[in-house]
Short mmCIF file of C-alpha atoms and ligand atoms in Angstrom, two decimals:
data_model
loop_
_atom_site.label_atom_id
_atom_site.label_comp_id
_atom_site.label_asym_id
_atom_site.label_seq_id
_atom_site.Cartn_x
_atom_site.Cartn_y
_atom_site.Cartn_z
CA MET I 1 -0.04 -0.01 -0.05
CA ARG I 2 1.29 3.62 -0.70
CA LYS I 3 1.20 5.93 2.13
CA LEU I 4 -0.39 9.42 0.93
CA ASP I 5 1.91 11.68 2.84
CA GLY I 6 0.22 14.92 3.26
CA LYS I 7 2.80 16.16 5.48
CA ALA I 8 5.58 15.77 2.85
CA THR I 9 3.44 17.20 0.05
CA ALA I 10 2.16 20.25 2.22
CA ALA I 11 5.84 20.79 2.96
CA LEU I 12 6.71 21.11 -0.69
CA ILE I 13 3.45 23.27 -1.57
CA ARG I 14 4.76 25.73 1.48
CA GLN I 15 8.34 25.89 -0.03
CA GLU I 16 6.99 26.60 -3.63
CA LEU I 17 4.68 29.28 -2.30
CA ALA I 18 7.35 30.82 -0.14
CA GLY I 19 9.38 31.24 -3.63
CA GLN I 20 6.42 32.91 -5.12
CA ILE I 21 5.66 35.28 -2.63
CA GLU I 22 8.95 36.60 -2.35
CA VAL I 23 8.79 37.72 -6.31
CA LEU I 24 5.10 38.99 -5.50
CA ARG I 25 5.84 40.87 -2.72
CA LYS I 26 8.65 42.74 -4.71
CA ASN I 27 6.78 43.32 -7.52
CA HIS I 28 3.68 44.67 -5.83
CA GLY I 29 5.34 46.17 -2.69
CA ARG I 30 3.15 44.16 -0.06
CA GLU I 31 2.91 40.76 0.93
CA PRO I 32 -0.36 38.60 1.15
CA GLY I 33 -2.34 39.54 4.22
CA LEU I 34 -4.97 37.06 6.02
CA ALA I 35 -7.06 37.99 9.11
CA VAL I 36 -7.56 34.98 11.29
CA MET I 37 -10.92 35.19 13.67
CA LEU I 38 -11.49 33.03 16.50
CA VAL I 39 -14.32 33.40 18.69
CA GLY I 40 -14.33 31.69 22.05
CA ASP I 41 -11.89 29.32 23.70
CA ASP I 42 -12.63 25.95 21.83
CA PRO I 43 -9.32 24.16 22.37
CA ALA I 44 -9.40 22.41 19.11
CA SER I 45 -9.95 25.57 17.16
CA GLN I 46 -7.22 27.19 19.13
CA VAL I 47 -4.89 24.34 17.85
CA TYR I 48 -5.98 25.09 14.36
CA VAL I 49 -5.49 28.69 14.42
CA ARG I 50 -2.23 28.46 15.46
CA ASN I 51 -1.23 26.29 13.18
CA LYS I 52 -2.62 28.17 10.43
CA GLU I 53 -0.91 31.33 11.65
CA ARG I 54 2.43 29.45 11.76
CA ALA I 55 1.91 28.15 8.49
CA CYS I 56 1.52 31.84 7.18
CA ALA I 57 4.53 32.97 8.64
CA GLU I 58 6.60 30.10 7.23
CA VAL I 59 5.75 31.32 3.73
CA GLY I 60 5.65 35.01 3.88
CA ILE I 61 2.07 35.69 4.22
CA ARG I 62 1.23 38.58 6.85
CA SER I 63 -1.33 37.17 9.54
CA GLU I 64 -3.28 39.16 11.56
CA GLY I 65 -5.22 37.55 14.45
CA PHE I 66 -8.57 38.56 16.02
CA ARG I 67 -9.16 36.60 19.35
CA LEU I 68 -13.00 37.29 20.34
CA PRO I 69 -14.57 36.45 23.62
CA ALA I 70 -17.50 33.82 23.20
CA ASP I 71 -20.10 36.46 24.56
CA VAL I 72 -19.23 38.81 21.64
CA THR I 73 -22.25 39.87 19.63
CA GLN I 74 -23.39 39.08 16.26
CA GLU I 75 -23.27 42.79 15.16
CA GLU I 76 -19.46 43.00 16.51
CA VAL I 77 -18.30 40.06 14.53
CA GLU I 78 -20.12 41.60 11.50
CA ALA I 79 -18.70 44.82 12.03
CA ILE I 80 -15.10 43.40 12.26
CA ILE I 81 -15.81 41.48 8.97
CA ALA I 82 -17.05 44.60 7.32
CA ARG I 83 -13.77 46.45 8.39
CA LEU I 84 -11.78 43.60 7.04
CA ASN I 85 -13.70 43.60 3.73
CA ALA I 86 -12.57 47.52 3.23
CA ASP I 87 -9.03 46.97 4.39
CA PRO I 88 -6.68 46.66 1.12
CA GLY I 89 -4.07 44.97 3.21
CA ILE I 90 -6.22 41.81 3.82
CA ASP I 91 -6.63 39.43 0.95
CA GLY I 92 -8.23 36.65 3.00
CA ILE I 93 -10.71 36.61 5.73
CA LEU I 94 -10.85 33.31 7.82
CA LEU I 95 -13.52 32.57 10.65
CA GLN I 96 -12.64 29.53 12.24
CA LEU I 97 -15.73 27.39 12.68
CA PRO I 98 -17.60 26.39 15.01
CA LEU I 99 -18.91 29.70 16.42
CA PRO I 100 -19.98 29.61 20.14
CA ARG I 101 -23.65 29.60 20.70
CA GLY I 102 -25.64 32.56 20.18
CA LEU I 103 -23.69 33.47 17.01
CA ASP I 104 -25.07 32.64 13.46
CA SER I 105 -22.14 31.40 11.27
CA GLN I 106 -24.04 31.38 8.06
CA ARG I 107 -24.77 34.97 8.45
CA CYS I 108 -21.32 35.80 9.27
CA LEU I 109 -20.01 33.86 6.51
CA GLU I 110 -22.14 35.40 4.03
CA ARG I 111 -20.96 39.08 5.26
CA ILE I 112 -17.38 37.92 3.83
CA ASP I 113 -16.32 39.64 0.69
CA PRO I 114 -16.48 36.55 -1.65
CA SER I 115 -13.04 37.64 -3.19
CA LYS I 116 -11.77 37.28 0.38
CA ASP I 117 -13.43 33.97 1.24
CA VAL I 118 -10.31 31.80 1.38
CA ASP I 119 -12.28 28.93 3.15
CA GLY I 120 -14.69 29.02 0.18
CA PHE I 121 -17.70 28.99 2.40
CA HIS I 122 -19.69 31.77 1.00
CA PRO I 123 -22.75 31.13 -1.28
CA VAL I 124 -21.19 32.76 -4.02
CA ASN I 125 -18.01 30.52 -4.10
CA MET I 126 -20.15 27.27 -3.37
CA GLY I 127 -22.40 28.04 -6.07
CA ARG I 128 -19.62 28.80 -8.36
CA LEU I 129 -17.97 25.61 -7.52
CA THR I 130 -21.41 23.73 -8.23
CA LEU I 131 -21.53 25.34 -11.52
CA GLY I 132 -17.89 24.48 -12.42
CA LEU I 133 -16.91 27.59 -12.41
CA PRO I 134 -13.47 29.35 -11.23
CA CYS I 135 -13.85 30.11 -7.39
CA LEU I 136 -12.11 29.97 -4.07
CA ARG I 137 -12.54 26.32 -2.97
CA SER I 138 -12.87 25.28 0.56
CA CYS I 139 -9.52 23.91 1.81
CA THR I 140 -9.94 20.42 2.85
CA PRO I 141 -11.60 19.20 -0.24
CA ALA I 142 -9.22 20.93 -2.55
CA GLY I 143 -6.46 19.59 -0.23
CA VAL I 144 -7.64 16.22 -0.87
CA MET I 145 -7.99 16.81 -4.71
CA ALA I 146 -4.06 18.14 -4.68
CA LEU I 147 -3.15 15.23 -2.79
CA LEU I 148 -4.88 12.86 -5.15
CA ALA I 149 -3.17 14.89 -8.41
CA LYS I 150 0.22 14.87 -6.45
CA TYR I 151 0.23 10.82 -6.37
CA ASP I 152 -0.89 10.93 -9.91
CA ILE I 153 -4.25 9.16 -8.89
CA ASP I 154 -6.72 9.95 -11.94
CA VAL I 155 -10.24 10.02 -10.63
CA ALA I 156 -11.86 10.23 -14.07
CA GLY I 157 -14.10 7.40 -14.71
CA LYS I 158 -13.87 5.82 -11.25
CA LYS I 159 -16.36 5.41 -8.96
CA ALA I 160 -15.99 7.76 -5.71
CA VAL I 161 -17.98 7.37 -2.64
CA VAL I 162 -18.01 10.32 -0.10
CA ILE I 163 -19.19 9.46 3.53
CA GLY I 164 -20.51 12.44 4.90
CA ARG I 165 -22.66 15.64 3.45
CA SER I 166 -21.08 18.38 5.27
CA ASN I 167 -20.82 21.93 3.72
CA ILE I 168 -17.24 22.05 4.80
CA VAL I 169 -16.12 18.74 3.37
CA GLY I 170 -18.55 16.20 2.00
CA LYS I 171 -20.68 18.16 -0.39
CA PRO I 172 -17.75 20.41 -1.66
CA VAL I 173 -15.45 17.53 -2.29
CA ALA I 174 -18.12 15.52 -4.28
CA LEU I 175 -18.68 18.50 -6.55
CA MET I 176 -14.80 18.69 -6.99
CA LEU I 177 -14.59 14.82 -7.85
CA LEU I 178 -17.60 15.08 -10.21
CA GLN I 179 -15.74 17.86 -11.98
CA ALA I 180 -12.90 15.70 -12.27
CA ASN I 181 -14.89 13.39 -14.12
CA ALA I 182 -15.42 10.76 -11.40
CA THR I 183 -18.76 9.15 -10.72
CA VAL I 184 -19.93 10.04 -7.46
CA SER I 185 -22.29 8.91 -4.58
CA ILE I 186 -22.72 10.75 -1.32
CA CYS I 187 -23.52 8.50 1.94
CA HIS I 188 -24.62 9.78 5.12
CA SER I 189 -26.29 8.59 8.29
CA ARG I 190 -29.60 7.87 6.59
CA THR I 191 -27.75 5.95 3.96
CA ALA I 192 -29.09 2.40 3.72
CA HIS I 193 -26.84 -0.36 3.42
CA ILE I 194 -23.86 2.05 3.62
CA ALA I 195 -21.00 -0.88 3.62
CA ASN I 196 -22.35 -2.22 0.37
CA GLU I 197 -22.12 1.29 -1.26
CA VAL I 198 -18.78 1.85 -0.06
CA ARG I 199 -17.55 -1.72 -1.19
CA ASN I 200 -18.54 -0.52 -4.62
CA ALA I 201 -15.91 2.34 -4.62
CA ASP I 202 -12.68 2.59 -6.30
CA ILE I 203 -11.92 5.64 -4.21
CA VAL I 204 -13.38 6.10 -0.80
CA ILE I 205 -13.55 9.72 1.00
CA ALA I 206 -14.27 9.35 4.80
CA ALA I 207 -15.53 12.63 6.30
CA VAL I 208 -18.06 11.37 9.00
CA GLY I 209 -16.31 12.18 12.28
CA ILE I 210 -16.68 8.62 13.69
CA PRO I 211 -13.59 7.14 14.89
CA HIS I 212 -12.83 4.01 12.67
CA PHE I 213 -16.16 3.88 11.07
CA VAL I 214 -14.34 2.26 7.37
CA THR I 215 -13.14 -1.03 8.37
CA ALA I 216 -11.31 -3.25 6.10
CA ASP I 217 -14.33 -5.60 5.09
CA MET I 218 -16.02 -2.39 3.77
CA VAL I 219 -13.38 -1.68 1.40
CA ARG I 220 -12.84 -3.27 -2.26
CA PRO I 221 -9.32 -4.50 -2.59
CA GLY I 222 -7.15 -2.09 -4.28
CA ALA I 223 -9.43 0.87 -3.62
CA VAL I 224 -7.93 4.58 -2.54
CA VAL I 225 -8.72 5.61 0.84
CA ILE I 226 -8.93 9.24 1.82
CA ASP I 227 -9.33 9.97 5.53
CA VAL I 228 -10.75 13.28 6.23
CA GLY I 229 -11.54 12.30 9.97
CA ILE I 230 -9.84 14.06 12.91
CA ASN I 231 -11.13 12.50 16.13
CA ARG I 232 -10.07 13.00 19.50
CA THR I 233 -10.03 9.94 21.61
CA ASP I 234 -8.43 8.40 24.94
CA GLN I 235 -6.10 6.67 22.46
CA GLY I 236 -5.21 10.18 20.96
CA LEU I 237 -5.87 11.39 17.53
CA VAL I 238 -7.56 8.80 15.28
CA GLY I 239 -9.38 9.17 11.74
CA ASP I 240 -12.34 7.67 10.44
CA CYS I 241 -10.68 4.83 8.78
CA ASP I 242 -9.25 1.82 10.56
CA TYR I 243 -5.70 2.22 9.18
CA ALA I 244 -4.17 -0.86 10.41
CA GLY I 245 -6.82 -3.12 9.06
CA LEU I 246 -7.03 -1.23 5.62
CA GLU I 247 -3.01 -1.52 5.00
CA SER I 248 -3.42 -4.99 3.37
CA VAL I 249 -6.68 -3.79 1.29
CA ALA I 250 -6.33 -0.34 0.03
CA SER I 251 -3.84 0.41 -2.47
CA ALA I 252 -3.26 3.83 -1.31
CA MET I 253 -4.31 5.52 1.85
CA THR I 254 -3.94 8.69 3.94
CA PRO I 255 -2.65 8.55 7.61
CA VAL I 256 -4.02 10.36 10.44
CA PRO I 257 -2.09 12.74 11.40
CA GLY I 258 -0.15 13.43 8.52
CA GLY I 259 -2.51 13.13 5.86
CA VAL I 260 -5.21 15.40 4.89
CA GLY I 261 -4.88 17.94 7.83
CA PRO I 262 -1.53 19.39 6.80
CA MET I 263 -3.13 19.67 3.09
CA THR I 264 -5.96 21.85 4.45
CA ILE I 265 -3.57 24.24 5.76
CA ALA I 266 -1.42 24.43 2.59
CA GLN I 267 -4.45 24.86 0.69
CA LEU I 268 -5.48 28.17 2.97
CA LEU I 269 -2.09 29.53 2.04
CA VAL I 270 -2.86 28.87 -1.82
CA ASN I 271 -6.09 30.39 -1.81
CA THR I 272 -4.70 33.33 0.15
CA VAL I 273 -2.20 33.75 -2.32
CA GLU I 274 -4.63 33.26 -5.17
CA ALA I 275 -7.26 36.05 -3.65
CA TYR I 276 -3.96 38.54 -3.24
CA ARG I 277 -3.09 37.83 -7.07
CA VAL I 278 -6.60 38.96 -7.86
CA HIS I 279 -6.57 41.89 -5.64
CA VAL I 280 -3.22 43.38 -6.95
CA ALA I 281 -4.57 42.79 -10.47
CA GLN I 282 -7.61 44.95 -9.71
CA GLY I 283 -5.02 47.88 -8.61
CA GLN I 284 -6.98 47.50 -5.12
CA ASP I 285 -3.85 48.69 -3.39
CA ALA I 286 -2.79 51.28 -5.95
N1 GUN Z 1 -13.44 24.32 11.25
C1 GUN Z 1 -13.43 23.23 10.57
N2 GUN Z 1 -12.89 23.05 9.39
C2 GUN Z 1 -12.66 24.52 8.97
C3 GUN Z 1 -12.01 24.78 8.07
O1 GUN Z 1 -11.67 24.48 7.16
N3 GUN Z 1 -12.21 26.30 8.12
C4 GUN Z 1 -12.70 27.20 9.02
N4 GUN Z 1 -12.87 28.27 8.88
N5 GUN Z 1 -13.11 26.57 10.25
C5 GUN Z 1 -13.33 25.28 10.18
#
């Protein structure tokens, strides 16, 4: 079985980006800027945000952190987003999810200028993705596609099964696989005989959030397995797939950690540079 090494692939992407950013900064007189908003004190979110800011620093993206208390009001969050939308030094706005109870995340996300929506969650970007038009694409799904491409895994004509239908991963990754000419099904908690659906697939994308949900008996020998799960358990960080059991069944598979996680962050950096390129081309900071 081939291990699809997201950690090493992400490091290569960061290295390439650092070179590009150096040139861009000289040509345009400023570095790309990313605003990172974290509301409340969810421990997992704090780790993600710290990792994102560290990755920015490594490649030469200026990140601006906004730490807001859990009792901040909807209006206050929206006012900060409005200010960042108008700030010519900010190319990307990342609002870490989930938000504390009482805040309407969808409403917040819809306030972000679509050209600064580096998470690809705004309805404009999700809509353009659905239509197959260029857009900012959500980071985890785009990171999965980049990893498959890096290992020359062609999805065209293959049967792909996505387990999970979230707006962050399941739906957009299904659309990206479809765009890449896979035959796609989406399974979820109400799917009947889910094991049979998964057994049909050449490519399995697990994004359910249940530790070791995908077991060896569910997977067709030779299938490619992408594990998007990050589950914190007493045994530490575990994925949605039983990696040890699948090693003798899958032809290629992502580990957890070191698979999709680092690719998500690398894609955030890629998206921020893409947004920056659009903004400087528009002469926004002239
Ligand atoms: N929470 C879990 N995944 C993500 C992500 O990709 N972006 C943001 N902003 N929040 C998340």
